[in-house]
């Protein structure tokens, strides 16, 4: 049995209402997913995080390095892809294309062996994770936070015990919004903030100091991801934990964040930073620094399942009898691809999600939905 076919699909969902954050506006969700099929007809699905058409070009470049190989030797395949692209792509989108292929291979390997990915990673250290809601994006340029109250109440009703909101509009506006959200959600729900690297060090210090009374669980990407030592300086000037890493790649990139003591929480996007093969190594590296990992997720339920299995396997550091729940990012913004493309659906019960026990990632793709969102349509129909 060898890998026979690699197909990529660009899926697009036009949003009913656009939203924005500190950097740009979203009016659609566009995602590249990949299917890898073996000579005996078994298959696995993967997803990349980044601009879909560039991801697809990267997957096309990598295909010849993967076709004909044994899918059970996924680490060997990873090394080969990395070595053959190292001269052009030590960071960035080509690593994300590798990640999509790597994730599909883990799914495929699990399906071949009849084991969930968490078991392939070494076993599930926990049976559930606690999702936190990612939302509270800005909806109106004249009054960006006008829908916040209504939206945050929906998250509370759904049972979320942790919620992440956007900041990055400026110190005054952010302060007003965070203060308001803390008032609405009360003291028992965790609140995190994410500026998507909107601030200078001076601004970030000022904002963090002002927000300290509101019990913020972390301040995500306060600064540009390039400024490793400024992150460290910010950490020394606020009691709010600092998080980052969604723009970082490979264990070598994460080592920069770790050895510069830039963050309290590391947030690799497994579908961009090197796939599950590399995420396992990033986790090992982080454990030597005693730094927590809460992966970034964004996209379809493929990526969310990747995070579920990865978090299930994470070592508790430090271990103790009454360990806190492990958190997982669960985007709540409009996205038909996340809601409809895969089955079974992700279910949150009493604020927790079970780690799937089915083989591979534990999901399959509804190919009718895939056809509905795929572009261009004529190409997809000829493939399936
Ligand atoms: Mg973020």
Coordinates of N, CA, C and O in Angstrom, one line a residue, residues 237-348:
X237 N 6.5 43.8 32.8 CA 5.8 45.0 33.2 C 4.3 44.8 33.5 O 3.6 45.8 33.8
X238 N 3.8 43.6 33.4 CA 2.4 43.4 33.7 C 2.2 42.1 34.3 O 3.0 41.2 34.1
X239 N 1.1 42.0 35.1 CA 0.8 40.7 35.7 C -0.1 39.9 34.8 O -0.4 38.7 35.1
X240 N -0.6 40.5 33.7 CA -1.4 39.7 32.8 C -0.5 38.7 32.0 O 0.5 39.2 31.4
X241 N -0.8 37.4 31.9 CA 0.0 36.5 31.1 C 0.0 36.9 29.6 O -1.0 37.4 29.1
X242 N 1.1 36.7 29.0 CA 1.2 37.1 27.6 C 1.2 35.8 26.7 O 1.9 34.8 27.0
X243 N 0.4 35.8 25.6 CA 0.3 34.6 24.7 C 0.7 35.0 23.3 O 0.5 36.2 22.9
X244 N 1.2 34.1 22.6 CA 1.5 34.3 21.2 C 2.0 33.1 20.5 O 2.3 32.1 21.1
X245 N 2.2 33.2 19.2 CA 2.7 32.0 18.4 C 2.0 31.6 17.2 O 2.4 30.8 16.4
X246 N 0.8 32.2 17.0 CA 0.0 31.8 15.8 C 0.7 32.2 14.5 O 0.3 31.7 13.4
X247 N 1.6 33.1 14.5 CA 2.4 33.5 13.3 C 3.7 32.8 13.3 O 4.6 33.3 12.5
X248 N 4.0 31.8 14.1 CA 5.3 31.2 14.2 C 5.3 29.9 13.5 O 4.3 29.3 13.4
X249 N 6.5 29.4 13.1 CA 6.6 28.2 12.4 C 7.7 27.3 12.9 O 8.8 27.8 13.3
X250 N 7.5 26.0 12.9 CA 8.5 25.0 13.2 C 9.1 25.1 14.6 O 9.0 26.2 15.2
X251 N 9.7 24.1 15.1 CA 10.3 24.1 16.4 C 11.4 25.2 16.5 O 11.6 25.8 17.6
X252 N 12.0 25.5 15.4 CA 13.1 26.5 15.4 C 12.5 27.9 15.7 O 13.1 28.7 16.4
X253 N 11.4 28.2 15.1 CA 10.7 29.5 15.4 C 10.2 29.6 16.8 O 10.4 30.6 17.5
X254 N 9.6 28.5 17.3 CA 9.1 28.5 18.7 C 10.2 28.5 19.7 O 10.0 29.1 20.8
X255 N 11.4 28.0 19.3 CA 12.5 28.2 20.2 C 12.9 29.6 20.4 O 13.3 30.0 21.5
X256 N 12.7 30.5 19.4 CA 12.9 31.9 19.6 C 12.0 32.5 20.7 O 12.4 33.2 21.5
X257 N 10.7 32.1 20.6 CA 9.8 32.6 21.6 C 10.2 32.1 23.0 O 10.0 32.8 24.0
X258 N 10.6 30.8 23.1 CA 10.9 30.2 24.4 C 12.2 30.8 25.0 O 12.2 31.2 26.1
X259 N 13.3 30.8 24.2 CA 14.5 31.2 24.8 C 14.6 32.7 25.1 O 15.4 33.1 25.9
X260 N 13.8 33.5 24.4 CA 13.7 34.9 24.7 C 12.7 35.2 25.9 O 12.4 36.3 26.2
X261 N 12.1 34.1 26.4 CA 11.1 34.2 27.5 C 10.0 35.2 27.1 O 9.6 36.1 27.8
X262 N 9.5 35.1 25.8 CA 8.6 36.0 25.2 C 7.1 35.8 25.7 O 6.4 36.8 25.7
X263 N 6.8 34.6 26.0 CA 5.3 34.3 26.3 C 5.2 33.4 27.5 O 6.0 32.7 27.8
X264 N 4.0 33.5 28.1 CA 3.6 32.6 29.1 C 2.8 31.4 28.5 O 2.8 30.3 29.1
X265 N 2.2 31.7 27.4 CA 1.4 30.6 26.7 C 1.8 30.6 25.2 O 1.8 31.7 24.6
X266 N 2.1 29.4 24.7 CA 2.5 29.2 23.4 C 1.3 28.8 22.5 O 0.6 27.9 23.0
X267 N 1.1 29.4 21.4 CA -0.1 29.1 20.6 C 0.2 28.7 19.2 O -0.2 29.4 18.2
X268 N 0.8 27.6 19.0 CA 1.1 27.2 17.6 C -0.2 26.8 16.9 O -1.1 26.3 17.5
X269 N -0.3 27.2 15.6 CA -1.4 26.7 14.8 C -0.9 25.4 14.1 O 0.0 25.5 13.3
X270 N -1.4 24.3 14.5 CA -0.9 23.0 14.0 C -1.0 22.8 12.5 O -0.1 22.2 11.9
X271 N -2.0 23.5 11.9 CA -2.2 23.4 10.5 C -1.4 24.4 9.7 O -1.5 24.6 8.5
X272 N -0.5 25.1 10.4 CA 0.4 26.0 9.8 C 1.9 25.8 10.2 O 2.8 26.0 9.4
X273 N 2.1 25.5 11.4 CA 3.5 25.5 12.0 C 4.3 24.3 11.8 O 5.4 24.2 12.3
X274 N 3.7 23.3 11.0 CA 4.5 22.1 10.7 C 3.7 20.8 10.9 O 4.3 19.7 10.8
X275 N 2.4 20.9 11.2 CA 1.6 19.7 11.4 C 1.7 19.1 12.7 O 2.4 19.6 13.6
X276 N 1.1 17.9 12.9 CA 1.2 17.2 14.2 C 2.6 16.7 14.5 O 3.0 16.6 15.6
X277 N 3.3 16.3 13.4 CA 4.6 15.7 13.6 C 5.5 16.8 14.3 O 6.2 16.5 15.2
X278 N 5.4 18.0 13.8 CA 6.2 19.1 14.4 C 5.7 19.6 15.7 O 6.4 19.9 16.6
X279 N 4.3 19.6 15.8 CA 3.7 20.1 17.1 C 4.1 19.2 18.3 O 4.3 19.7 19.4
X280 N 4.3 17.9 18.0 CA 4.8 17.0 19.1 C 6.2 17.5 19.6 O 6.5 17.5 20.7
X281 N 7.0 17.9 18.6 CA 8.4 18.4 19.0 C 8.3 19.7 19.6 O 9.1 20.0 20.6
X282 N 7.4 20.6 19.2 CA 7.3 21.9 19.8 C 6.8 21.8 21.2 O 7.3 22.4 22.2
X283 N 5.9 20.8 21.5 CA 5.4 20.5 22.8 C 6.6 20.1 23.7 O 6.7 20.5 24.9
X284 N 7.4 19.2 23.2 CA 8.5 18.7 24.0 C 9.5 19.8 24.3 O 9.9 19.9 25.5
X285 N 9.7 20.7 23.4 CA 10.6 21.8 23.6 C 10.0 22.8 24.7 O 10.7 23.2 25.6
X286 N 8.7 23.1 24.5 CA 8.0 24.0 25.5 C 8.1 23.4 26.9 O 8.2 24.1 27.9
X287 N 8.0 22.1 27.0 CA 8.0 21.4 28.3 C 9.3 21.6 29.0 O 9.4 21.7 30.2
X288 N 10.4 21.8 28.3 CA 11.7 22.0 28.9 C 11.8 23.4 29.5 O 12.7 23.7 30.3
X289 N 10.9 24.3 29.0 CA 10.9 25.7 29.5 C 9.7 25.9 30.5 O 9.5 27.0 31.0
X290 N 8.9 24.8 30.7 CA 7.8 24.9 31.6 C 6.7 25.9 31.1 O 6.0 26.6 31.8
X291 N 6.6 26.0 29.8 CA 5.6 26.9 29.2 C 4.4 26.1 28.6 O 4.5 25.0 28.0
X292 N 3.2 26.6 28.9 CA 1.9 26.0 28.5 C 1.7 26.1 27.0 O 2.0 27.2 26.4
X293 N 1.0 25.1 26.4 CA 0.6 25.2 25.0 C -1.0 25.2 24.9 O -1.6 24.3 25.4
X294 N -1.5 26.2 24.3 CA -2.9 26.2 23.9 C -3.0 26.6 22.4 O -2.8 27.7 22.0
X295 N -3.1 25.5 21.5 CA -3.0 25.8 20.1 C -4.0 26.8 19.6 O -5.1 26.9 20.1
X296 N -3.6 27.5 18.5 CA -4.5 28.4 17.8 C -5.2 27.6 16.8 O -4.7 26.6 16.2
X297 N -6.5 27.8 16.6 CA -7.3 27.1 15.6 C -8.1 28.2 14.9 O -8.6 29.2 15.4
X298 N -8.4 27.9 13.6 CA -9.2 28.8 12.7 C -9.5 28.0 11.5 O -8.5 27.5 10.9
X299 N -10.7 27.8 11.1 CA -10.9 27.1 9.8 C -12.0 26.1 10.0 O -13.1 26.4 10.6
X300 N -11.8 24.9 9.5 CA -12.9 23.9 9.5 C -12.7 23.0 10.8 O -11.8 23.2 11.5
X301 N -13.7 22.1 10.9 CA -13.6 21.1 12.0 C -12.4 20.2 11.9 O -12.1 19.4 12.8
X302 N -11.8 20.1 10.7 CA -10.6 19.3 10.6 C -9.5 19.8 11.5 O -9.0 19.1 12.4
X303 N -9.3 21.1 11.4 CA -8.3 21.8 12.3 C -8.7 21.7 13.8 O -7.8 21.5 14.6
X304 N -9.9 21.8 14.1 CA -10.4 21.7 15.5 C -10.1 20.3 16.0 O -9.7 20.1 17.1
X305 N -10.4 19.3 15.2 CA -10.1 17.9 15.6 C -8.6 17.6 15.8 O -8.2 16.9 16.7
X306 N -7.8 18.3 14.9 CA -6.4 18.2 15.1 C -6.0 18.7 16.5 O -5.2 18.0 17.2
X307 N -6.5 19.8 16.8 CA -6.2 20.4 18.2 C -6.8 19.5 19.3 O -6.1 19.3 20.3
X308 N -7.9 19.0 19.1 CA -8.5 18.1 20.2 C -7.6 16.9 20.5 O -7.3 16.6 21.7
X309 N -7.1 16.2 19.5 CA -6.3 15.1 19.7 C -4.9 15.5 20.3 O -4.4 14.8 21.1
X310 N -4.4 16.6 19.8 CA -3.1 17.1 20.3 C -3.2 17.5 21.8 O -2.4 17.1 22.6
X311 N -4.3 18.2 22.1 CA -4.4 18.6 23.5 C -4.6 17.4 24.4 O -4.2 17.4 25.5
X312 N -5.4 16.4 23.9 CA -5.6 15.2 24.7 C -4.3 14.6 25.1 O -4.2 14.1 26.2
X313 N -3.3 14.7 24.2 CA -2.0 14.0 24.5 C -1.0 14.9 25.3 O 0.0 14.4 25.8
X314 N -1.3 16.2 25.5 CA -0.3 17.1 26.2 C -0.1 16.6 27.6 O -1.1 16.3 28.3
X315 N 1.1 16.7 28.0 CA 1.5 16.3 29.3 C 1.1 17.4 30.3 O 1.2 18.6 29.9
X316 N 0.6 17.1 31.5 CA 0.3 18.1 32.5 C 1.6 18.5 33.2 O 2.3 17.7 33.8
X317 N 1.8 19.8 33.1 CA 3.0 20.3 33.7 C 2.7 21.6 34.5 O 2.2 22.6 33.9
X318 N 2.8 21.6 35.8 CA 3.2 20.5 36.7 C 2.0 19.6 36.9 O 0.9 20.0 36.9
X319 N 2.3 18.3 37.1 CA 1.1 17.4 37.4 C 0.7 17.6 38.8 O 1.4 18.0 39.7
X320 N -0.7 17.5 39.0 CA -1.2 17.5 40.4 C -2.6 16.8 40.3 O -3.2 16.7 39.3
X321 N -3.0 16.4 41.5 CA -4.3 15.6 41.5 C -5.5 16.4 40.9 O -6.2 15.9 40.1
X322 N -5.6 17.7 41.3 CA -6.7 18.5 40.8 C -6.2 19.4 39.7 O -6.0 20.6 39.9
X323 N -5.9 18.8 38.5 CA -5.4 19.5 37.4 C -6.5 20.4 36.8 O -7.6 20.0 36.7
X324 N -6.1 21.6 36.4 CA -7.1 22.4 35.7 C -7.5 21.8 34.3 O -6.7 21.0 33.8
X325 N -8.7 22.2 33.8 CA -9.1 21.7 32.5 C -8.1 22.3 31.4 O -7.7 23.4 31.6
X326 N -7.9 21.5 30.4 CA -7.1 22.0 29.3 C -8.0 22.8 28.3 O -9.0 22.3 27.9
X327 N -7.6 24.0 27.9 CA -8.4 24.8 27.1 C -8.1 24.5 25.6 O -7.0 24.2 25.2
X328 N -9.2 24.7 24.8 CA -9.0 24.6 23.3 C -9.8 25.8 22.6 O -10.9 26.1 23.0
X329 N -9.1 26.4 21.7 CA -9.8 27.5 21.0 C -10.9 27.0 20.1 O -10.7 26.1 19.3
X330 N -12.1 27.6 20.2 CA -13.3 27.2 19.5 C -13.9 28.5 18.9 O -14.7 29.1 19.5
X331 N -13.5 28.7 17.6 CA -14.1 29.9 16.9 C -15.6 29.8 16.8 O -16.1 28.8 16.5
X332 N -16.2 30.9 17.1 CA -17.7 31.0 17.1 C -18.2 31.9 16.0 O -19.4 32.2 15.9
X333 N -17.3 32.5 15.2 CA -17.8 33.5 14.2 C -18.5 32.7 13.0 O -18.3 31.5 12.9
X334 N -19.2 33.4 12.2 CA -19.9 32.7 11.1 C -18.9 32.0 10.2 O -17.9 32.5 9.7
X335 N -19.2 30.7 10.0 CA -18.4 29.9 9.1 C -19.1 28.6 8.8 O -19.1 27.6 9.5
X336 N -19.7 28.6 7.6 CA -20.5 27.4 7.2 C -19.6 26.2 7.0 O -20.0 25.0 7.2
X337 N -18.3 26.4 6.7 CA -17.3 25.3 6.5 C -17.1 24.6 7.8 O -17.0 23.4 7.8
X338 N -17.0 25.4 8.9 CA -16.7 24.7 10.2 C -18.0 24.0 10.6 O -17.9 22.9 11.2
X339 N -19.1 24.5 10.3 CA -20.4 23.9 10.8 C -20.8 22.7 10.0 O -21.5 21.8 10.5
X340 N -20.6 22.7 8.6 CA -21.3 21.8 7.8 C -20.5 20.8 7.0 O -21.0 19.8 6.6
X341 N -19.2 21.0 6.9 CA -18.3 20.2 6.1 C -18.1 18.8 6.6 O -18.0 17.9 5.8
X342 N -18.0 18.7 7.9 CA -17.6 17.4 8.5 C -18.7 16.8 9.4 O -19.6 17.5 9.9
X343 N -18.6 15.5 9.6 CA -19.5 14.8 10.5 C -18.8 13.8 11.3 O -17.8 13.3 10.7
X344 N -19.1 13.3 12.4 CA -20.2 14.0 13.2 C -19.8 15.4 13.7 O -18.7 15.7 13.7
X345 N -20.9 16.1 14.1 CA -20.7 17.5 14.6 C -20.0 17.5 15.9 O -20.1 16.6 16.7
X346 N -19.3 18.6 16.2 CA -18.6 18.8 17.5 C -19.7 19.2 18.5 O -20.5 20.1 18.2
X347 N -19.8 18.4 19.6 CA -20.8 18.7 20.6 C -20.2 19.2 21.9 O -19.3 18.5 22.4
X348 N -20.7 20.3 22.4 CA -20.2 20.7 23.7 C -21.3 20.4 24.7 O -22.4 20.8 24.5

